[in-house]
PDB file of C-alpha atoms in Angstrom:
ATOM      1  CA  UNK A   1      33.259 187.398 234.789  1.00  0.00           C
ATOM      2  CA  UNK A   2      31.709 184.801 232.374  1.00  0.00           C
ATOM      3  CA  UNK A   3      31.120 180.963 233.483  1.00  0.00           C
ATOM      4  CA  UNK A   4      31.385 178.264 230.918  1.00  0.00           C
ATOM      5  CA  UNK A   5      29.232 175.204 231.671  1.00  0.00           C
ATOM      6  CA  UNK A   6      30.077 171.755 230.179  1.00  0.00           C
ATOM      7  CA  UNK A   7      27.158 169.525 230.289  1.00  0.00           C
ATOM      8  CA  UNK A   8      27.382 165.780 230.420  1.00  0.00           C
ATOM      9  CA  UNK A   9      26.801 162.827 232.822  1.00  0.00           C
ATOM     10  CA  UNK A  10      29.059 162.171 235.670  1.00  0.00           C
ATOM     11  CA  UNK A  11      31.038 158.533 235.582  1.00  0.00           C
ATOM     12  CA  UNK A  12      33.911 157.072 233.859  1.00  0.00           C
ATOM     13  CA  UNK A  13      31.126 155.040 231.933  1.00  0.00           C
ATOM     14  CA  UNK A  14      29.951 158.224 230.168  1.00  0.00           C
ATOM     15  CA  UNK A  15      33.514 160.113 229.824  1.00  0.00           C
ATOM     16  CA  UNK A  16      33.283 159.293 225.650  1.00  0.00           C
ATOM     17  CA  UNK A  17      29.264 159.289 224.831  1.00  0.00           C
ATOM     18  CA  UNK A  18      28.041 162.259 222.911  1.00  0.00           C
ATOM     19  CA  UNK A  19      25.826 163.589 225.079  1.00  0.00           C
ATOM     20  CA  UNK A  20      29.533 163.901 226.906  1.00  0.00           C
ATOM     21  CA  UNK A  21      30.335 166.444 224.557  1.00  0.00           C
ATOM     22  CA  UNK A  22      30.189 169.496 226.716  1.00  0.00           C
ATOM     23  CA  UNK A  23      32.129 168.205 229.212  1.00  0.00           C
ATOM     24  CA  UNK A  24      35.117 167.404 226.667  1.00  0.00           C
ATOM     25  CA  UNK A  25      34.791 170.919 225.410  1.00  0.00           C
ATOM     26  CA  UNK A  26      35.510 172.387 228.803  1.00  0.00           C
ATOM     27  CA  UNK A  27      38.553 169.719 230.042  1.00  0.00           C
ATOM     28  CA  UNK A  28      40.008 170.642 226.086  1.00  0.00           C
ATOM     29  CA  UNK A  29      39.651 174.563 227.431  1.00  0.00           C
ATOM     30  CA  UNK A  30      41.160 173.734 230.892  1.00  0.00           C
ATOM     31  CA  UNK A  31      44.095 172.017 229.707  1.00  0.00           C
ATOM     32  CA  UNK A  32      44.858 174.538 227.116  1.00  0.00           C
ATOM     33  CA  UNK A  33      44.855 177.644 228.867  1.00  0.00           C
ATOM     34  CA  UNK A  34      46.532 176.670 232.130  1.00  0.00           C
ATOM     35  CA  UNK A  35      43.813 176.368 234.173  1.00  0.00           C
ATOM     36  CA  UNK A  36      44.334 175.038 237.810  1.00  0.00           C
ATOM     37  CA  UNK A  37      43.268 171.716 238.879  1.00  0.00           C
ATOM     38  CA  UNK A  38      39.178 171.650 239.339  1.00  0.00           C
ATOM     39  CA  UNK A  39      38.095 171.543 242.863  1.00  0.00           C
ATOM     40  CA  UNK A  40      34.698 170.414 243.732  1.00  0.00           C
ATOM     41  CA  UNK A  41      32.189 173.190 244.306  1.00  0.00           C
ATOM     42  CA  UNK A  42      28.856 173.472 244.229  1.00  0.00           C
ATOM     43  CA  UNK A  43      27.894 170.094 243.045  1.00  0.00           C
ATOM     44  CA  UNK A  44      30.450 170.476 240.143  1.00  0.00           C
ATOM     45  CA  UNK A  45      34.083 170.648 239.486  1.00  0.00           C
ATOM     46  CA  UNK A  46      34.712 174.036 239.308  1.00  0.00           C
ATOM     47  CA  UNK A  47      38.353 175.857 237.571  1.00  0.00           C
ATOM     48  CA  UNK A  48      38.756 179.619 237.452  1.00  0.00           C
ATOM     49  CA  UNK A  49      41.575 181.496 235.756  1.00  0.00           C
ATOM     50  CA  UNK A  50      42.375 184.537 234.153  1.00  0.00           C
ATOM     51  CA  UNK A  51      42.276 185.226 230.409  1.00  0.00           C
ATOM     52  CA  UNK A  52      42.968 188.414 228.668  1.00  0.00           C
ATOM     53  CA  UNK A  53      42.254 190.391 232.042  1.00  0.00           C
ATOM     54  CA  UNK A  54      38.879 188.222 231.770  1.00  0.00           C
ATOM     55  CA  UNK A  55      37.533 185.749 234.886  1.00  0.00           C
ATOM     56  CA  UNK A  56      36.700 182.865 233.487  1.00  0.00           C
ATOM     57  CA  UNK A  57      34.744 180.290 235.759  1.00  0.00           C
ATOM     58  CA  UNK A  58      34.625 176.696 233.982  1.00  0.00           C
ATOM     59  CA  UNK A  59      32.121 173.954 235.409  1.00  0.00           C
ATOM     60  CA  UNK A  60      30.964 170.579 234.966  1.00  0.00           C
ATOM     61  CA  UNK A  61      27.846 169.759 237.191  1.00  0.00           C
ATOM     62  CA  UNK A  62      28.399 166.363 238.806  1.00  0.00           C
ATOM     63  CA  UNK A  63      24.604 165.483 238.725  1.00  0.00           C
ATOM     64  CA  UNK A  64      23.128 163.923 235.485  1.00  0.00           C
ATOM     65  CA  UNK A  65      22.089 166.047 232.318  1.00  0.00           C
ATOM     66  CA  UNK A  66      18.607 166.112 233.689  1.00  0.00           C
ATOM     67  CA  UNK A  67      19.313 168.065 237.255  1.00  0.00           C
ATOM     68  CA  UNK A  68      22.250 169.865 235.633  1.00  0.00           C
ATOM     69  CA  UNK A  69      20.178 173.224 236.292  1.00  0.00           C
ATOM     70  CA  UNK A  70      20.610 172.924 240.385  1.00  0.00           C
ATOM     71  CA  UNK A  71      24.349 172.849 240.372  1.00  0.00           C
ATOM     72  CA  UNK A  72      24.585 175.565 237.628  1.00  0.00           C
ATOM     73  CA  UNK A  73      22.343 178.074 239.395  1.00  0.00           C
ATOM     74  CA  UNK A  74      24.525 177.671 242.642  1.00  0.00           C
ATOM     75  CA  UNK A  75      27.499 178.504 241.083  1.00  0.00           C
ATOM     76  CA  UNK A  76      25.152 181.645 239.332  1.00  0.00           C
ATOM     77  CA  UNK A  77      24.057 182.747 242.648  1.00  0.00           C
ATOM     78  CA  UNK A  78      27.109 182.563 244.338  1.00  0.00           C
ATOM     79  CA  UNK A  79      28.879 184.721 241.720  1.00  0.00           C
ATOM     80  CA  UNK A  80      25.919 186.975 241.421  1.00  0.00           C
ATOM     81  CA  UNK A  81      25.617 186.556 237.763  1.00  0.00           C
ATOM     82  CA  UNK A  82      23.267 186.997 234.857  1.00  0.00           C
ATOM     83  CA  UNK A  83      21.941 184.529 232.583  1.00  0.00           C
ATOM     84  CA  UNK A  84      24.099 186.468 229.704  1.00  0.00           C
ATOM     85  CA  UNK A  85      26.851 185.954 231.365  1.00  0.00           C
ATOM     86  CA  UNK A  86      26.598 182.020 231.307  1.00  0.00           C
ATOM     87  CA  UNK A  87      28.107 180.369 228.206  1.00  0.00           C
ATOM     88  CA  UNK A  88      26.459 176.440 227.942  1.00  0.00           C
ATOM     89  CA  UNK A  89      28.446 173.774 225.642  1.00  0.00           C
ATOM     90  CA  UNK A  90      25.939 170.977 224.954  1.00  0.00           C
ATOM     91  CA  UNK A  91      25.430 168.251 222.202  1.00  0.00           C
ATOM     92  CA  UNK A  92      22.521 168.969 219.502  1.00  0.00           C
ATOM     93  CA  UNK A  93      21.133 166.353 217.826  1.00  0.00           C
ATOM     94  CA  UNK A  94      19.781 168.853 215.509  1.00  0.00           C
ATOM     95  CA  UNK A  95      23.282 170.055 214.002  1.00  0.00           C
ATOM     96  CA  UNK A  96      25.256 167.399 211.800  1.00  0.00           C
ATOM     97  CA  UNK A  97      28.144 165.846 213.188  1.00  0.00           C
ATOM     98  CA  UNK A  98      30.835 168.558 213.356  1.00  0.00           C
ATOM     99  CA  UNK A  99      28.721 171.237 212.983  1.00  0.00           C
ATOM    100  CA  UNK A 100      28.562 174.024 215.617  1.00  0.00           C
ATOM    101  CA  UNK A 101      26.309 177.152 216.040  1.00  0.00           C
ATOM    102  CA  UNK A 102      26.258 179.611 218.824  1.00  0.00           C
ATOM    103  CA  UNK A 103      22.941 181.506 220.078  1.00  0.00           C
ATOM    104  CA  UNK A 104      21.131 182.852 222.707  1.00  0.00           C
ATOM    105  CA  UNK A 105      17.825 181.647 224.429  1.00  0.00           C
ATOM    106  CA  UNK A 106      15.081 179.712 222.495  1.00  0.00           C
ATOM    107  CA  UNK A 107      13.603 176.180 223.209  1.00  0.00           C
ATOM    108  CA  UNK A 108      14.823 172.938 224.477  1.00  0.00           C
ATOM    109  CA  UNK A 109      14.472 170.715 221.742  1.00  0.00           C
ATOM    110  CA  UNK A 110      13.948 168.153 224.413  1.00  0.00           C
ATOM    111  CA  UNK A 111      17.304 168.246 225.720  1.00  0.00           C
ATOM    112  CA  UNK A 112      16.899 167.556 229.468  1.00  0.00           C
ATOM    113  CA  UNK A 113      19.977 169.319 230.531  1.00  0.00           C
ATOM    114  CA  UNK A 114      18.818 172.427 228.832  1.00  0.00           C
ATOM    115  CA  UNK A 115      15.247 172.242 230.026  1.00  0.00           C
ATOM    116  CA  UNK A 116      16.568 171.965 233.470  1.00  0.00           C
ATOM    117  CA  UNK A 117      18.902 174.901 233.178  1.00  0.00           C
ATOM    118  CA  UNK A 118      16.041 176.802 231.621  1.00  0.00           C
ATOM    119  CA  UNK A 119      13.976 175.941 234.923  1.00  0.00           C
ATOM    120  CA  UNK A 120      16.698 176.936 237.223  1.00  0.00           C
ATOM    121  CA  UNK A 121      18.635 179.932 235.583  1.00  0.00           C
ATOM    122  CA  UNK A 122      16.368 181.550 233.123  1.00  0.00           C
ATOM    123  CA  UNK A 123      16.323 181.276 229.109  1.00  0.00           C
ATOM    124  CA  UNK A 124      18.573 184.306 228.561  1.00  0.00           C
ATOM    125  CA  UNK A 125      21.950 182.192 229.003  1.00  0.00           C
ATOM    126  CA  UNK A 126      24.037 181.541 225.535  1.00  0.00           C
ATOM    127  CA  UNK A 127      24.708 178.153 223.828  1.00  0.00           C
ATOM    128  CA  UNK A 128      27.609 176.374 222.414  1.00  0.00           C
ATOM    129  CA  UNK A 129      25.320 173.723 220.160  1.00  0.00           C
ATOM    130  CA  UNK A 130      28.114 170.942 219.273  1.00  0.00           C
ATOM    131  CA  UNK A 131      26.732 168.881 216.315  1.00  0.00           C
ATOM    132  CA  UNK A 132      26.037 164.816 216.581  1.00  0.00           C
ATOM    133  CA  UNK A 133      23.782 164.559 214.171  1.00  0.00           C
ATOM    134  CA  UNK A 134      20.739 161.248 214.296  1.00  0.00           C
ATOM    135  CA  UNK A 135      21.026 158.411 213.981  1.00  0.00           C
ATOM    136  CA  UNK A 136      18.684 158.039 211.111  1.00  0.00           C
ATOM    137  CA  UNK A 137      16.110 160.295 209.667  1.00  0.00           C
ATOM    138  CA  UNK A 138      13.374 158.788 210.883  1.00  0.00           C
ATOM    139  CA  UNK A 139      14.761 157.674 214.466  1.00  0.00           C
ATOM    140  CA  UNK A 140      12.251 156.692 217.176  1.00  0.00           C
ATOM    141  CA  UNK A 141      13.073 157.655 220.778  1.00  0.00           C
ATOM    142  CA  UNK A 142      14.811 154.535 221.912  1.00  0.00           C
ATOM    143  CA  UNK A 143      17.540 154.849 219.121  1.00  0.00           C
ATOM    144  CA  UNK A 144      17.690 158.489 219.572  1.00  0.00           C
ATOM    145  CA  UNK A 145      18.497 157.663 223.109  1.00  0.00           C
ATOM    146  CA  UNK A 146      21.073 154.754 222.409  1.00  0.00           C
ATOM    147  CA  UNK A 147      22.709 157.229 220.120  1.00  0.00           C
ATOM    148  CA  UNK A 148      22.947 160.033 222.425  1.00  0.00           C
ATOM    149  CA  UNK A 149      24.407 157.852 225.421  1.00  0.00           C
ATOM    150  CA  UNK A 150      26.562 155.908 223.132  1.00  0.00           C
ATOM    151  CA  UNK A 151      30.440 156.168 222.816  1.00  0.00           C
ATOM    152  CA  UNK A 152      31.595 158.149 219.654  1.00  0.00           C
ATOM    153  CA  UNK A 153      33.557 156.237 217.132  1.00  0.00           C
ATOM    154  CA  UNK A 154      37.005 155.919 216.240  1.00  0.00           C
ATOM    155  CA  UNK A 155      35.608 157.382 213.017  1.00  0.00           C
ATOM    156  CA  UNK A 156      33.950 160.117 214.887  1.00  0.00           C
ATOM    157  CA  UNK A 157      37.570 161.496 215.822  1.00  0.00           C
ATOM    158  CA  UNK A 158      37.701 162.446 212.022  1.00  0.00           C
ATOM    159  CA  UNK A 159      35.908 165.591 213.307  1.00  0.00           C
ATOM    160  CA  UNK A 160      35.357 165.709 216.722  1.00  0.00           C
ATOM    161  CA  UNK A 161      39.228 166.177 217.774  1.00  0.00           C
ATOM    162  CA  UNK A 162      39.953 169.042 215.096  1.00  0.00           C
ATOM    163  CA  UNK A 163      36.497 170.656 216.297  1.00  0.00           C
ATOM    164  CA  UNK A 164      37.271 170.346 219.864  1.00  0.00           C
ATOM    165  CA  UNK A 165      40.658 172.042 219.162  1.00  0.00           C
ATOM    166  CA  UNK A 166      38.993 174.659 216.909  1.00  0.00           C
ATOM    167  CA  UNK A 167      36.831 175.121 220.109  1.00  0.00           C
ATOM    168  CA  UNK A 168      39.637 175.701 222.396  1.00  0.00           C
ATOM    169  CA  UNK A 169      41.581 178.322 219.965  1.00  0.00           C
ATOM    170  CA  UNK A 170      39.139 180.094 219.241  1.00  0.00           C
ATOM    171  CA  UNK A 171      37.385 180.451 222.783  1.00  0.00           C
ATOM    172  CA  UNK A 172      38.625 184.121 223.621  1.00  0.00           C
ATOM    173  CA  UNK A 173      36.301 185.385 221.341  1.00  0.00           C
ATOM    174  CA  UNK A 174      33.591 183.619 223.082  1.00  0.00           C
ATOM    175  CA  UNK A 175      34.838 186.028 226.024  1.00  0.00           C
ATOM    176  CA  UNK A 176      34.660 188.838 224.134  1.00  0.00           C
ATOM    177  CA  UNK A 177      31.118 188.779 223.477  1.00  0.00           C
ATOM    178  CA  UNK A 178      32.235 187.907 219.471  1.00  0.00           C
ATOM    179  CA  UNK A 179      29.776 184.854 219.034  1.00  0.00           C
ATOM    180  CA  UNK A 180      29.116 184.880 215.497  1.00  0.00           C
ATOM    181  CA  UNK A 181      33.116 185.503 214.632  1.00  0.00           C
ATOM    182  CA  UNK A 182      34.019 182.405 217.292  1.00  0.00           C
ATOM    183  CA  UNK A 183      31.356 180.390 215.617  1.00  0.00           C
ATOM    184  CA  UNK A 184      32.502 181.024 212.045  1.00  0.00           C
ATOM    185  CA  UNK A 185      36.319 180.943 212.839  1.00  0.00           C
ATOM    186  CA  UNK A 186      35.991 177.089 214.143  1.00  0.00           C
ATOM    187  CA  UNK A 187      33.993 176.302 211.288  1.00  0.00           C
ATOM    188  CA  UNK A 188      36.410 177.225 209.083  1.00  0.00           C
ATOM    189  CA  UNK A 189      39.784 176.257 211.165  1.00  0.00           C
ATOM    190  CA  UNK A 190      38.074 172.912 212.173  1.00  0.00           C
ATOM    191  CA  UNK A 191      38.178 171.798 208.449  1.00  0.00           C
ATOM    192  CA  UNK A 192      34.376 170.173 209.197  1.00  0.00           C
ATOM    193  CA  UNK A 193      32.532 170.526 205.656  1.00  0.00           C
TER     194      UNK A 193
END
């Protein structure tokens, strides 16, 4: 059994800010494989379907990014899972736009819904790390924040659609425990330079 969690904020208002990111990767999943509607669960909306003789669990805590970790370690608990088997899609600010690495543990980089999952479920959980890039190089926190919470751009679907889709094809090796292959096939099939 492996659970994909989608973070974002909860709220129409936030469905297209990149800090949303997560949570686009997961409904892109969802719609593609089949998945049944989402029922709410845990304080999240929870989907769970078969793929490749796999359980996959998908979630989007309904809190904000900052309490994401309660919701997630519910769902952990309930399942009886380990951090490893817990597969987080988040923005990083530290990636350019369109850029994506996968990896396992390490810091928060000040991302609150990471430090909170961190606090709640343990480091050992992987990462999806969806590139947004800054705003500028030498951004102070208020524009950092603006960026993060703001909408992306019609321009921004230059990337961010094919990337998403790359995301969603390639996802079965993210099952299989194949993180490096998944992360280097939707590099190269998202056509991101």
């Amino acid at each position: 059994m492996i659970l994909f969690v989608g973070l974002g904020n909860p709220g129409r208002e936030h469905s297209h800010n990149r800090h949303n990111v997560g949570f686009m990767a997961i409904e892109r999943i969802a719609v593609h494989y089949g998945f049944p509607e989402s029922r709410e669960r845990f304080g999240g909306l929870l989907q769970e379907h078969r793929i490749d003789g796999e359980k996959l669990l998908l979630f989007r805590p309904l809190s904000f990014m900052n309490r994401s970790g309660e919701p997630v370690f519910q769902v952990k608990e309930f399942f009886r899972m380990q951090p490893g088997q817990i597969v987080v899609f988040h923005d990083e600010l530290d990636l350019a736009p369109g850029k994506l690495r996968v990896k396992t543990g390490g810091g928060t980089a000040g991302h609150n819904g990471l430090r909170s999952l961190v606090g709640t479920v343990g480091e050992g959980f992987r990462r999806v790390r969806i590139g947004i890039g800054k705003p500028v190089k030498e951004a102070n926190e208020g524009r950092v924040l603006s960026h993060v919470l703001g909408d992306f751009s019609k321009r921004d679907s230059d990337w961010l659609e094919p990337l998403l889709d790359a995301i969603t094809s390639n996802m079965p090796l993210l099952l299989q425990g194949r993180d490096d292959a998944f992360a280097s096939k939707v590099m190269s099939s998202s056509g991101v330079n």
